mmCIF file of C-alpha atoms in Angstrom:
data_model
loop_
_atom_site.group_PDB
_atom_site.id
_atom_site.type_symbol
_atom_site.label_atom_id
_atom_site.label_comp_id
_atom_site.label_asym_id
_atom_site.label_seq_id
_atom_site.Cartn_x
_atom_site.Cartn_y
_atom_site.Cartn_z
ATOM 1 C CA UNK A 931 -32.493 -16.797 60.197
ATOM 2 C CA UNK A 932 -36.355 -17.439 60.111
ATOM 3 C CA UNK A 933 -37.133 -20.439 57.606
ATOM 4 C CA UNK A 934 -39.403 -19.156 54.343
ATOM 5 C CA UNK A 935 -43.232 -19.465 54.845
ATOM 6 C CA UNK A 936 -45.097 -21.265 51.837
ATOM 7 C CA UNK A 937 -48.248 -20.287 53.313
ATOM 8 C CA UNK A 938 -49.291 -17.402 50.952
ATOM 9 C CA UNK A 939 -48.608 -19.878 48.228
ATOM 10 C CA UNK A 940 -50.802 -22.494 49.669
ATOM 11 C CA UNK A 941 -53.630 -20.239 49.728
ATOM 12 C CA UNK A 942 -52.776 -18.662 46.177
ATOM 13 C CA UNK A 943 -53.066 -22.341 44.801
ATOM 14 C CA UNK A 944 -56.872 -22.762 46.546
ATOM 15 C CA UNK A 945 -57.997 -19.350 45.037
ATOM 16 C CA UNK A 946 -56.883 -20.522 41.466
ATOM 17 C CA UNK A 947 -58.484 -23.780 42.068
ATOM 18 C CA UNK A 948 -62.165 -21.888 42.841
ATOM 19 C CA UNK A 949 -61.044 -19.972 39.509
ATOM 20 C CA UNK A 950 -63.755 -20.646 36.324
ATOM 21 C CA UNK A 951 -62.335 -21.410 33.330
ATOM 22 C CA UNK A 952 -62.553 -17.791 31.677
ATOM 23 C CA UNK A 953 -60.474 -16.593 34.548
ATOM 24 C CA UNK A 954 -58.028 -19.364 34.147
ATOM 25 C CA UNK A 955 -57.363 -18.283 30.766
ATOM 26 C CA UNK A 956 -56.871 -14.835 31.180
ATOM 27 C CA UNK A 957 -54.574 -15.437 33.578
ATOM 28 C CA UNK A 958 -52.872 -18.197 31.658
ATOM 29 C CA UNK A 959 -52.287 -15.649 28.479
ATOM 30 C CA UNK A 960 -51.377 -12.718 31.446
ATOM 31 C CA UNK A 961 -48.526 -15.259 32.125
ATOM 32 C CA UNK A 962 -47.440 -15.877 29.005
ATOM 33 C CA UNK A 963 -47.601 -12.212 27.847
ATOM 34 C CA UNK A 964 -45.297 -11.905 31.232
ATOM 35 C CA UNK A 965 -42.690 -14.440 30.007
ATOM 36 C CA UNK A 966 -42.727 -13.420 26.306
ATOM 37 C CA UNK A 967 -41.511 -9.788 27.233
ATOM 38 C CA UNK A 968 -39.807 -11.459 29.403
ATOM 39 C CA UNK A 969 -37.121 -13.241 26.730
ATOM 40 C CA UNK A 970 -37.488 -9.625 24.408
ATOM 41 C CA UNK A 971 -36.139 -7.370 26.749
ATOM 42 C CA UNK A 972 -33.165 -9.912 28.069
ATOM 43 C CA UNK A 973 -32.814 -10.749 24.668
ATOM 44 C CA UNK A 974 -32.143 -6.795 23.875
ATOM 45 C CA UNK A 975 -30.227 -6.777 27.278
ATOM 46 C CA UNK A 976 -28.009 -8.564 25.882
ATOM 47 C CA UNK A 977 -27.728 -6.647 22.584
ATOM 48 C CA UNK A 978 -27.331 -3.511 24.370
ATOM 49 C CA UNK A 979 -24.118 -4.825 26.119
ATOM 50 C CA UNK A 980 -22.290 -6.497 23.083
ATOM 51 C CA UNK A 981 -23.015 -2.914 21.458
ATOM 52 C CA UNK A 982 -21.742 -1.561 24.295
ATOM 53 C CA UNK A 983 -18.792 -3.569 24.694
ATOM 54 C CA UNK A 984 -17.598 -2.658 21.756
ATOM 55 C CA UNK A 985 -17.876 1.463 22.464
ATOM 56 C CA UNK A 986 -14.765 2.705 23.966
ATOM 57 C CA UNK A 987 -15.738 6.161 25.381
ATOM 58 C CA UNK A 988 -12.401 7.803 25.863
ATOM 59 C CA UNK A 989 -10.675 11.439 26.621
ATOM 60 C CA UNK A 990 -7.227 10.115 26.221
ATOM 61 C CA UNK A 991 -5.963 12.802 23.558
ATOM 62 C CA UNK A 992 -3.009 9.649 22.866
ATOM 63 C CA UNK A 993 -6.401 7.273 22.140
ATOM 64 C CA UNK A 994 -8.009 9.578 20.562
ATOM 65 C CA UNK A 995 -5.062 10.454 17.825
ATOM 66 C CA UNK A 996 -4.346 7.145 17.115
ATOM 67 C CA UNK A 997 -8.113 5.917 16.586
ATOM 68 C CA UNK A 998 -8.480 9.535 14.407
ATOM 69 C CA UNK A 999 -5.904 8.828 12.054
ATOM 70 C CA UNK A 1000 -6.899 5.104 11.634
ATOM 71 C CA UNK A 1001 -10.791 6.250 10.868
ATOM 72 C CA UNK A 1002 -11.897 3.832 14.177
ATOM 73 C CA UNK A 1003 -13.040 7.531 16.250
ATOM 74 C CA UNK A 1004 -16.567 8.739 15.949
ATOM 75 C CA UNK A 1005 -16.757 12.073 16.804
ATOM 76 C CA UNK A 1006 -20.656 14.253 17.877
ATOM 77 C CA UNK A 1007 -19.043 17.399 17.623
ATOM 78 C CA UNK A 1008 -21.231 20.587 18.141
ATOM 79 C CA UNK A 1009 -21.004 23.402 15.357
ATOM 80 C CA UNK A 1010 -18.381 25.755 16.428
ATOM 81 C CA UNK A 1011 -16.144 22.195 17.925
ATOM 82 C CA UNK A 1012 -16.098 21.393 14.155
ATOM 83 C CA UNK A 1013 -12.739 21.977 12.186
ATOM 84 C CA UNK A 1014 -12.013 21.027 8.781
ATOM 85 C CA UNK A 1015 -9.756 17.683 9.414
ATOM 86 C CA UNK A 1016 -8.374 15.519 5.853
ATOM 87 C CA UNK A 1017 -10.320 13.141 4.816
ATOM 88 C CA UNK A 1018 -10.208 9.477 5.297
ATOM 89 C CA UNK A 1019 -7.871 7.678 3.519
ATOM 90 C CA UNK A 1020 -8.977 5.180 0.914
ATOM 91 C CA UNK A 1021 -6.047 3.716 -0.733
ATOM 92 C CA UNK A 1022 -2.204 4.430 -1.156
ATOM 93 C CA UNK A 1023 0.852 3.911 -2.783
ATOM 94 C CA UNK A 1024 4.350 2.958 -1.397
ATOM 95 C CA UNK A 1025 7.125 4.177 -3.585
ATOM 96 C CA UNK A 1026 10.465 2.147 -2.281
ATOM 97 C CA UNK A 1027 13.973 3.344 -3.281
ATOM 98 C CA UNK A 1028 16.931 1.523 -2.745
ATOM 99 C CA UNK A 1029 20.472 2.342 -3.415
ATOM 100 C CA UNK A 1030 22.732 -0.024 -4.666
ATOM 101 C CA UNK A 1031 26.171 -0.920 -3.688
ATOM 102 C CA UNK A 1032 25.798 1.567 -0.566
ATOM 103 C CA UNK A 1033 28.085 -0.424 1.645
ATOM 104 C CA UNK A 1034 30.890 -0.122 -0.859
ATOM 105 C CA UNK A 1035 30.706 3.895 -1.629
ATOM 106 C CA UNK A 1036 30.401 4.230 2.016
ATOM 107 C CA UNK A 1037 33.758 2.188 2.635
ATOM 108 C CA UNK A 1038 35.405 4.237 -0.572
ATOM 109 C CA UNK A 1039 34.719 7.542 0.796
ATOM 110 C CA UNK A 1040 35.669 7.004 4.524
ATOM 111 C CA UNK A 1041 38.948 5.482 2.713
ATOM 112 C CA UNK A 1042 39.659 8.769 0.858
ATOM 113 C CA UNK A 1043 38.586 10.510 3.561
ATOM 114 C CA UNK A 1044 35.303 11.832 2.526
ATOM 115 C CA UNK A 1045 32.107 11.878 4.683
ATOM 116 C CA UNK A 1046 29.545 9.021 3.188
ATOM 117 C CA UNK A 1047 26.872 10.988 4.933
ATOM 118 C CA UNK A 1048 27.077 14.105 3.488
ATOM 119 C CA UNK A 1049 27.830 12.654 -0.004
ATOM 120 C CA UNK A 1050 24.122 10.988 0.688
ATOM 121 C CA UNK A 1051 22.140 13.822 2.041
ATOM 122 C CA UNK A 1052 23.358 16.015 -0.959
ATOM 123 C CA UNK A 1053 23.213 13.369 -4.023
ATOM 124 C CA UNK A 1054 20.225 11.234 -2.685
ATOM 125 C CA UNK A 1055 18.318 12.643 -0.152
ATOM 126 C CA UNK A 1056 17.927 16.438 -0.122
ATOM 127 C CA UNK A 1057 16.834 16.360 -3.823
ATOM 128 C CA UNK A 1058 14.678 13.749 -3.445
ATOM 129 C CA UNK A 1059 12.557 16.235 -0.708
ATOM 130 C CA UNK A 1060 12.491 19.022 -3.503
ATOM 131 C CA UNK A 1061 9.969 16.771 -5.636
ATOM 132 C CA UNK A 1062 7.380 15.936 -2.863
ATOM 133 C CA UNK A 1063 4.971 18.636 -3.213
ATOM 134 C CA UNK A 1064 4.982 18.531 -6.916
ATOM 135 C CA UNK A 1065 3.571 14.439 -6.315
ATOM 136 C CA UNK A 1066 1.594 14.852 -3.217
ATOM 137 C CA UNK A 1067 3.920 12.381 -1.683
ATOM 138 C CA UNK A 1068 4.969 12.057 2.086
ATOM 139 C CA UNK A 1069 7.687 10.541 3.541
ATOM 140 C CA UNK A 1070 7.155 7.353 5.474
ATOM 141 C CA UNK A 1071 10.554 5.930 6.869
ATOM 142 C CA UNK A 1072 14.205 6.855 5.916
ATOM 143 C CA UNK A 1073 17.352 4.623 6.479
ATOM 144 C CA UNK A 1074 21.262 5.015 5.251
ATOM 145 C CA UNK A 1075 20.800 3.819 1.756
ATOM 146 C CA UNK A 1076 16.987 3.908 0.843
ATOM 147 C CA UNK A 1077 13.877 5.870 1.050
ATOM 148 C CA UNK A 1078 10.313 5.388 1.368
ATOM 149 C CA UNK A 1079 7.596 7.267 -0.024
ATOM 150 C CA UNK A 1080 3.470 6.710 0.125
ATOM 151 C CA UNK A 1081 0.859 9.138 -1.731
ATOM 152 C CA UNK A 1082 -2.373 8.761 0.040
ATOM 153 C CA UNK A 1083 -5.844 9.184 -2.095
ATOM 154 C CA UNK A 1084 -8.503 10.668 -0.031
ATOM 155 C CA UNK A 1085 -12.806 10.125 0.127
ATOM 156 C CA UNK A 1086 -15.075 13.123 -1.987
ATOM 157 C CA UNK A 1087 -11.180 14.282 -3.284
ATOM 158 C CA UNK A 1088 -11.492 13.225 -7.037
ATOM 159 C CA UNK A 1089 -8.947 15.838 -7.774
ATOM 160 C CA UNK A 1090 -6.044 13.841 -5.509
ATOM 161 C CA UNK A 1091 -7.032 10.180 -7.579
ATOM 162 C CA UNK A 1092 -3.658 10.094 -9.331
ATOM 163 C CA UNK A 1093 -1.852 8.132 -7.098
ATOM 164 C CA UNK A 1094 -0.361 5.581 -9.041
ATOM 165 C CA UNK A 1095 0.424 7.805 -11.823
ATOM 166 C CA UNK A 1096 2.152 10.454 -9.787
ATOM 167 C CA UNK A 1097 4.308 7.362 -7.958
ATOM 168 C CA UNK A 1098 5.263 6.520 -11.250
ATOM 169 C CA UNK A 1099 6.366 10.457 -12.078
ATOM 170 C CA UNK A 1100 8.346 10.812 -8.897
ATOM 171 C CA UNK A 1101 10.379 7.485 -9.279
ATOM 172 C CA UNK A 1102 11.174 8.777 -12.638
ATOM 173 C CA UNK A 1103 11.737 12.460 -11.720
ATOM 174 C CA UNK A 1104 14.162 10.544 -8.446
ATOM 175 C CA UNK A 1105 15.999 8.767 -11.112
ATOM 176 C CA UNK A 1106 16.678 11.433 -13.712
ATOM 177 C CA UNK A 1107 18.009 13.817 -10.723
ATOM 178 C CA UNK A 1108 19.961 11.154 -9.930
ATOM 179 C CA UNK A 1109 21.797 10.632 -12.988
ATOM 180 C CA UNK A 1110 22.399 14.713 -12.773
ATOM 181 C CA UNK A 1111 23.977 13.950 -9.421
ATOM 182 C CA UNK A 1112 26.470 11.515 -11.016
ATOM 183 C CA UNK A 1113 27.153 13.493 -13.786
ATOM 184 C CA UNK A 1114 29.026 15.859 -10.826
ATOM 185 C CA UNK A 1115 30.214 12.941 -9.053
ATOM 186 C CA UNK A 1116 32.542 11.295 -12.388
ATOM 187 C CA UNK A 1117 33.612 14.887 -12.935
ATOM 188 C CA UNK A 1118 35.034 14.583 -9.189
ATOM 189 C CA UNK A 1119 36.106 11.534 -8.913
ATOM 190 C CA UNK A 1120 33.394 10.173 -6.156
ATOM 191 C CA UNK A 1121 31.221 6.972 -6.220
ATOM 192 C CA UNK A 1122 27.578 6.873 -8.763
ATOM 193 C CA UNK A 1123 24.501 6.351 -7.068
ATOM 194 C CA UNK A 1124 22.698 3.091 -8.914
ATOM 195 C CA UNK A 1125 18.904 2.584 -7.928
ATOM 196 C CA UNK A 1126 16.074 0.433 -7.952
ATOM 197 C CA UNK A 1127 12.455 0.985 -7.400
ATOM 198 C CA UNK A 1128 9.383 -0.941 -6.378
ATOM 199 C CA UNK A 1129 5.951 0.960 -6.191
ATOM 200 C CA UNK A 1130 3.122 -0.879 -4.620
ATOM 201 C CA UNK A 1131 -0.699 -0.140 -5.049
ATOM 202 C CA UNK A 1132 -3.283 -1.224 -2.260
ATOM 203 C CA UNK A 1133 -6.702 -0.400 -2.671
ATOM 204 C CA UNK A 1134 -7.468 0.189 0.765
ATOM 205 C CA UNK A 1135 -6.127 2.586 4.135
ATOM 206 C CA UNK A 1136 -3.082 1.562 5.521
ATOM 207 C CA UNK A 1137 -2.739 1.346 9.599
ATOM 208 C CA UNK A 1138 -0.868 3.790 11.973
ATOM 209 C CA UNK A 1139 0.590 4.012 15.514
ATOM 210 C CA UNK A 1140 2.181 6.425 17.013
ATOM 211 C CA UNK A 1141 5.666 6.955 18.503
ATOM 212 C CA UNK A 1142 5.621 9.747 20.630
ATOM 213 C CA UNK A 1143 4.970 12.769 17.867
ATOM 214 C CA UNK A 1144 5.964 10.899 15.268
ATOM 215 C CA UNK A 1145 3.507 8.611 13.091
ATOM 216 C CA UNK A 1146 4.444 5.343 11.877
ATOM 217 C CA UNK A 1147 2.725 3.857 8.791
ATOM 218 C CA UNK A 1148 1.926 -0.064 8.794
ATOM 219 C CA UNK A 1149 1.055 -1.368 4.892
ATOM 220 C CA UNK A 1150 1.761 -4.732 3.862
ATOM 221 C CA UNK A 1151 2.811 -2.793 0.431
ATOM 222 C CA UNK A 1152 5.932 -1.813 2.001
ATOM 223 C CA UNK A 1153 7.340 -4.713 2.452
ATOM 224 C CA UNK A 1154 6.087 -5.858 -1.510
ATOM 225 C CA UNK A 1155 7.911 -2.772 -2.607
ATOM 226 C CA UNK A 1156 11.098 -3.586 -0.881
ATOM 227 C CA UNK A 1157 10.738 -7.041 -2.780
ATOM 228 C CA UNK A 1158 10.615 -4.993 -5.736
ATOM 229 C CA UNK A 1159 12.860 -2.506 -5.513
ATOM 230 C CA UNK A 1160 15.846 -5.789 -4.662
ATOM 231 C CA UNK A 1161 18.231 -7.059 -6.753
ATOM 232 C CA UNK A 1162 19.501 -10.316 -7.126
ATOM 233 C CA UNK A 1163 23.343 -11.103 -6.728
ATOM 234 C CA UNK A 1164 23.165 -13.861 -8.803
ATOM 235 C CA UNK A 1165 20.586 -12.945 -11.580
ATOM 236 C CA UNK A 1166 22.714 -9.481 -11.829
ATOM 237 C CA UNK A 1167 26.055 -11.669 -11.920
ATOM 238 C CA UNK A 1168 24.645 -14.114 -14.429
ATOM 239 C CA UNK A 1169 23.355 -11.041 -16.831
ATOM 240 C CA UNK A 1170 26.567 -9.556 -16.663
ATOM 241 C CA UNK A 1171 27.935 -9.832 -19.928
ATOM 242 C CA UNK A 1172 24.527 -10.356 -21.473
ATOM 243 C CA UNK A 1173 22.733 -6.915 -23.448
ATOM 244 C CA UNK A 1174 20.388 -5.425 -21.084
ATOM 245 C CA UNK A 1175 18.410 -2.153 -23.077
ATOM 246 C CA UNK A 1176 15.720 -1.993 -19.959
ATOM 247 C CA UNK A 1177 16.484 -1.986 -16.726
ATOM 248 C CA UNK A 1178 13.996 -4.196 -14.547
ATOM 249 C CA UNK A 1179 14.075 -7.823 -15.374
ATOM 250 C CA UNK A 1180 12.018 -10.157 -13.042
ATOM 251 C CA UNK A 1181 12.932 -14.535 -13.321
ATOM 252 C CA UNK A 1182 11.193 -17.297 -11.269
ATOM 253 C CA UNK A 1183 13.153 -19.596 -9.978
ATOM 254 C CA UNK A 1184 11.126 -21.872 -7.634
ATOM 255 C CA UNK A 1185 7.788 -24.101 -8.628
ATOM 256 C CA UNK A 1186 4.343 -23.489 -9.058
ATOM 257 C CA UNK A 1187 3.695 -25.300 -6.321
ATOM 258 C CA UNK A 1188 5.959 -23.689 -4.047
ATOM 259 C CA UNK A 1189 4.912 -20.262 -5.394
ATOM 260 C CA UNK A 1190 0.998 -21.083 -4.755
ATOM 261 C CA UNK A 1191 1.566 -21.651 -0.695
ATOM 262 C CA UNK A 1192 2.388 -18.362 0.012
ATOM 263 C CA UNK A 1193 1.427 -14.413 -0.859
ATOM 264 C CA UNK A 1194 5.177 -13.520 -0.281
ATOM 265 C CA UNK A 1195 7.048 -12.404 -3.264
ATOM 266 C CA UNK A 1196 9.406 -15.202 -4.446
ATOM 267 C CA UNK A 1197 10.320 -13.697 -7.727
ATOM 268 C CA UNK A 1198 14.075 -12.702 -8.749
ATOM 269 C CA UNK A 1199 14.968 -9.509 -9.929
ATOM 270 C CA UNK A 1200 17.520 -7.749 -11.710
ATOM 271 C CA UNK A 1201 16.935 -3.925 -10.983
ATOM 272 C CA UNK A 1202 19.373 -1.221 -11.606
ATOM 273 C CA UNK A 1203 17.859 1.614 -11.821
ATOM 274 C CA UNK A 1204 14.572 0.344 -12.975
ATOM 275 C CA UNK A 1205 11.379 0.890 -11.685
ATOM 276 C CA UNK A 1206 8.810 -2.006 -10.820
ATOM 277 C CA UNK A 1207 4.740 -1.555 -10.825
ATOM 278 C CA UNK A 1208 3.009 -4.145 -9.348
ATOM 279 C CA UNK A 1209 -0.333 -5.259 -11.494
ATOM 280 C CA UNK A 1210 -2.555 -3.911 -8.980
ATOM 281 C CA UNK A 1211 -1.181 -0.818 -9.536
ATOM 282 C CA UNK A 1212 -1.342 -1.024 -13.609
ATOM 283 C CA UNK A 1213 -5.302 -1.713 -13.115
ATOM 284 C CA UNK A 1214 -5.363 1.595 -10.803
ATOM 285 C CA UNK A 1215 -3.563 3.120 -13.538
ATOM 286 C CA UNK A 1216 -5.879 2.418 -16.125
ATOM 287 C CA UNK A 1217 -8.759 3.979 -13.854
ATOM 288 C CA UNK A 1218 -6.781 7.185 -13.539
ATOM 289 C CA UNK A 1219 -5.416 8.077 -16.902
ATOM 290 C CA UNK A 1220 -6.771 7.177 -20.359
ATOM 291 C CA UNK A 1221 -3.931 3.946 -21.482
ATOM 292 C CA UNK A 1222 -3.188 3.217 -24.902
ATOM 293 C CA UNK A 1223 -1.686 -0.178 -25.277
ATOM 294 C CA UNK A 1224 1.432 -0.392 -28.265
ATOM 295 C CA UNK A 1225 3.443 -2.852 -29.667
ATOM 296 C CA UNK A 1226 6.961 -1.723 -30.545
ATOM 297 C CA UNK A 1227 9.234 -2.263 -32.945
ATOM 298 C CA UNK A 1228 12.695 -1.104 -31.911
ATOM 299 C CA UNK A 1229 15.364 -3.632 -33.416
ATOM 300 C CA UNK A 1230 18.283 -1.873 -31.980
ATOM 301 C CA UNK A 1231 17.004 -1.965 -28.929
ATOM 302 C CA UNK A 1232 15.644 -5.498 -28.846
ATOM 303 C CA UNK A 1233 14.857 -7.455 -31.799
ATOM 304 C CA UNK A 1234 11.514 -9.125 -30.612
ATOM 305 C CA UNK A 1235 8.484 -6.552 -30.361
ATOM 306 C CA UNK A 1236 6.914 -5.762 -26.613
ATOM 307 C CA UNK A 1237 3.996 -4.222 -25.427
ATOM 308 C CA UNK A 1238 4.053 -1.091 -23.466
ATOM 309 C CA UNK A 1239 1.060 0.986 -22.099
ATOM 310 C CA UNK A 1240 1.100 4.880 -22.393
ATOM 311 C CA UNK A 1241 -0.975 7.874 -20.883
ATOM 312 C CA UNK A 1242 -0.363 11.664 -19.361
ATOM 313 C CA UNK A 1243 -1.274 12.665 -16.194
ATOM 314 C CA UNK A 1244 -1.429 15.959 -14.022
ATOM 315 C CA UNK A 1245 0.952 16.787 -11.603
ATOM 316 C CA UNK A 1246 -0.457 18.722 -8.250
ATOM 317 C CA UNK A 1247 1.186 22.186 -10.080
ATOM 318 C CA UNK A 1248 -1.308 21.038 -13.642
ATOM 319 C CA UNK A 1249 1.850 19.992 -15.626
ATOM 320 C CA UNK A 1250 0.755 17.075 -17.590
ATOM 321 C CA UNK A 1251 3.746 14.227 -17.923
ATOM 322 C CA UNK A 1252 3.521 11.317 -20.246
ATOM 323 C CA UNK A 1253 3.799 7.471 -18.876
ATOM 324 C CA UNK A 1254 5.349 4.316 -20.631
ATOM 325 C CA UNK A 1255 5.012 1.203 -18.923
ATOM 326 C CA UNK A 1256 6.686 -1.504 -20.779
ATOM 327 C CA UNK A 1257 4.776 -5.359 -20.387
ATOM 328 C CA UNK A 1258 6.884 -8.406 -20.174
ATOM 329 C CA UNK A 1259 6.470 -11.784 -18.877
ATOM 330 C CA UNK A 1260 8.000 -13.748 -16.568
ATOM 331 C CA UNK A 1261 10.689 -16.197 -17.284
ATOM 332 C CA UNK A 1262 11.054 -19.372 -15.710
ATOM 333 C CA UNK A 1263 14.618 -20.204 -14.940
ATOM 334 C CA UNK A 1264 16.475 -22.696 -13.538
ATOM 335 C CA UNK A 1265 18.058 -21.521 -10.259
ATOM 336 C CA UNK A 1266 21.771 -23.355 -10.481
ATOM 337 C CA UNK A 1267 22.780 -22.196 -13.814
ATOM 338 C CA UNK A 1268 20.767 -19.365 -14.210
ATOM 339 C CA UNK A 1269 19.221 -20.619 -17.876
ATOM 340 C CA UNK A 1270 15.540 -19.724 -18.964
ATOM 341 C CA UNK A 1271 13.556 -22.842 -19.026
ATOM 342 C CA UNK A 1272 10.242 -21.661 -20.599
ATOM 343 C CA UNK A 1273 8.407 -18.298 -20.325
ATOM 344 C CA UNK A 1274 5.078 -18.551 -17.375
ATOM 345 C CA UNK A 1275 1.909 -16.927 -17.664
ATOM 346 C CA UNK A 1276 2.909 -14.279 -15.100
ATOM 347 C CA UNK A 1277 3.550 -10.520 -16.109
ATOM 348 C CA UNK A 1278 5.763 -7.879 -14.427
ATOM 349 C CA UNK A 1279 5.180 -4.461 -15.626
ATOM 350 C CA UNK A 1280 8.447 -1.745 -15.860
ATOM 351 C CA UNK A 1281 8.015 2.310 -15.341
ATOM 352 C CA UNK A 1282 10.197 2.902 -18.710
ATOM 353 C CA UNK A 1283 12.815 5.498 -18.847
ATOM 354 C CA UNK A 1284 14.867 4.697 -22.272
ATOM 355 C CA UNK A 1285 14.622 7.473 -24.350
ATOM 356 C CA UNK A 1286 14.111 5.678 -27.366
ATOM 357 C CA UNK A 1287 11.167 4.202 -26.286
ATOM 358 C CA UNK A 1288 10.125 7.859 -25.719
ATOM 359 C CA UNK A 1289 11.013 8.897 -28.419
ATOM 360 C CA UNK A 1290 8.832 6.014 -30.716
ATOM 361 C CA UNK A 1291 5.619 6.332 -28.398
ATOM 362 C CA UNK A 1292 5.831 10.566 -29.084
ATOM 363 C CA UNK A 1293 6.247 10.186 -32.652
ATOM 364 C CA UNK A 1294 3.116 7.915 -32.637
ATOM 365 C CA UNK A 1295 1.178 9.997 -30.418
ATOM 366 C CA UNK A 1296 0.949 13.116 -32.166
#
């Protein structure tokens, strides 16, 4: 290994020394010229490969569906490579419906005999599917005793931006096929179906993965609208005997305090066969469809007066269906005995279905 010679920099340092001061500085500005491009271009070096790090080029068709239906894939496509794909997704709904008392018509029928499954597909299921198109809704995850619905609103499709509205038709279109369905099942003996619903706007796309085939939607408003579509044991024990003309009732049991440290849902409910719109989705609401806010006056339903919002909106066949949302606030109660305490600023919002509410919004809206 032969040592390094500093020879040629001993005689660089005498020429520089002979240098007049002119040539000094146009050396001296060379140099810095030198280490100021220097810094810029390792400076942009390093740009470059953050930028870079964060560019997955991939060929992976499993990569590439999952980053195509979660909007991550950027695509340089030439003309005839380009196909007419959806849209992005902007926002969506989560329709949630949950059967009540499943575990005990399931144990009824295989007592007489009967198959619980079949009794399901027919009453609960299958025409639940039948509506779908008419709301633009897809189905997101199915289990023994409860469905779950999402209608997705795309970018540039103003024509699609009912969403919330057309949850609300479908939950009420589920529950009036329902009641058809247990009109046939008294007349033969077999168990009613009793429902509840919770529909959940976010105003943004949800997440997916895949599973083989088979895409899996990830929305925080799922699990919300499995808080809302619940019903308490105790709250439905405790109203048992009391008159109950609507059928969503929502109580708080626990503090303010206790309520403030987390976004999770503490409210209790009592829902049978009621339907549950989160405020979020009220706002959407009153984006999509032109609301009328009304105060009625129904004594023989319930003596005090209460708000309720009203509106029509299209269906994807152009049918126009009318909307009542009835506004109530939330009760404070205490949660050994049951008893309200004082009413809280809070305000749930119910999908109406009575028919004499119907009937006293139509004969003011004509």
């Amino acid at each position: 290994h032969q040592p390094f010679s500093i020879t040629p920099l001993k005689k660089k340092i005498k020429r520089m020394e002979l240098l007049t001061a002119k040539d000094k500085k146009v050396y001296l500005i060379r140099f810095i010229n030198g280490i100021a491009r220097y810094h810029r271009d390792f400076d942009n070096f390093n740009i470059f490969n953050e930028a870079m790090e964060k560019i997955n080029l991939t060929s992976e068709e499993k990569i590439l569906n999952l980053s195509r239906a979660n909007n991550t894939l950027y695509e340089f496509l030439l003309p005839h490579e380009q196909t007419l794909d959806e849209k992005p997704i902007i926002n969506h709904v989560v329709i949630k419906a949950d059967v009540r008392g499943s575990t005990d018509i399931t144990h009824q029928m295989i007592k007489r005999g009967l198959n619980p499954a079949s009794y399901f597909s027919l009453n609960f299921f299958n025409p639940i599917s039948e509506l779908l198109n008419d709301y633009g809704a897809d189905k997101v995850f199915i289990e023994g005793d409860a469905i779950i619905l999402s209608i997705y609103e795309r970018e540039n499709a103003p024509g699609g931006w009912y969403g919330v509205a057309r949850a609300c038709g479908i939950a009420i279109n589920m529950l009036l096929v329902i009641k058809r369905y247990n009109i046939k099942s008294k007349k033969n003996k077999l168990p009613v179906l009793e429902l509840g619903f919770g529909i959940n706007y976010k105003d943004s796309s949800p997440t997916f993965l895949f599973d083989g085939e088979h895409r899996i939607m990830i929305s925080s408003a799922i699990n919300l609208a499995d808080r809302q579509s619940g019903c308490s044991k105790a709250i439905r024990k405790a109203l048992k005997n009391k008159p109950t003309p609507f059928n969503l009732y929502v109580f708080q049991s626990e503090t303010e305090a206790v309520v403030g440290q987390t976004s999770d849902d503490l409210l209790l409910r009592y829902n049978v066969n009621g339907i549950e719109l989160n405020a979020a989705g009220l706002k959407k609401l009153s984006d999509e469809i032109n609301l009328r806010a009304l105060e009625c006056d129904i004594p023989e339903l319930q003596k005090e007066r209460f708000t309720v919002y009203t509106g029509t909106f299209p269906t994807t066949t152009g049918r126009y269906k009318r909307l009542i949302i009835r506004q109530a606030h939330v009760p404070k109660v205490n949660p050994e005995t049951m008893k309200v305490r004082k009413l809280t600023s809070k305000k749930y919002y119910e999908v109406c279905t009575h028919p004499k509410v119907y009937q006293y919004v139509n004969d003011r809206s004509q």
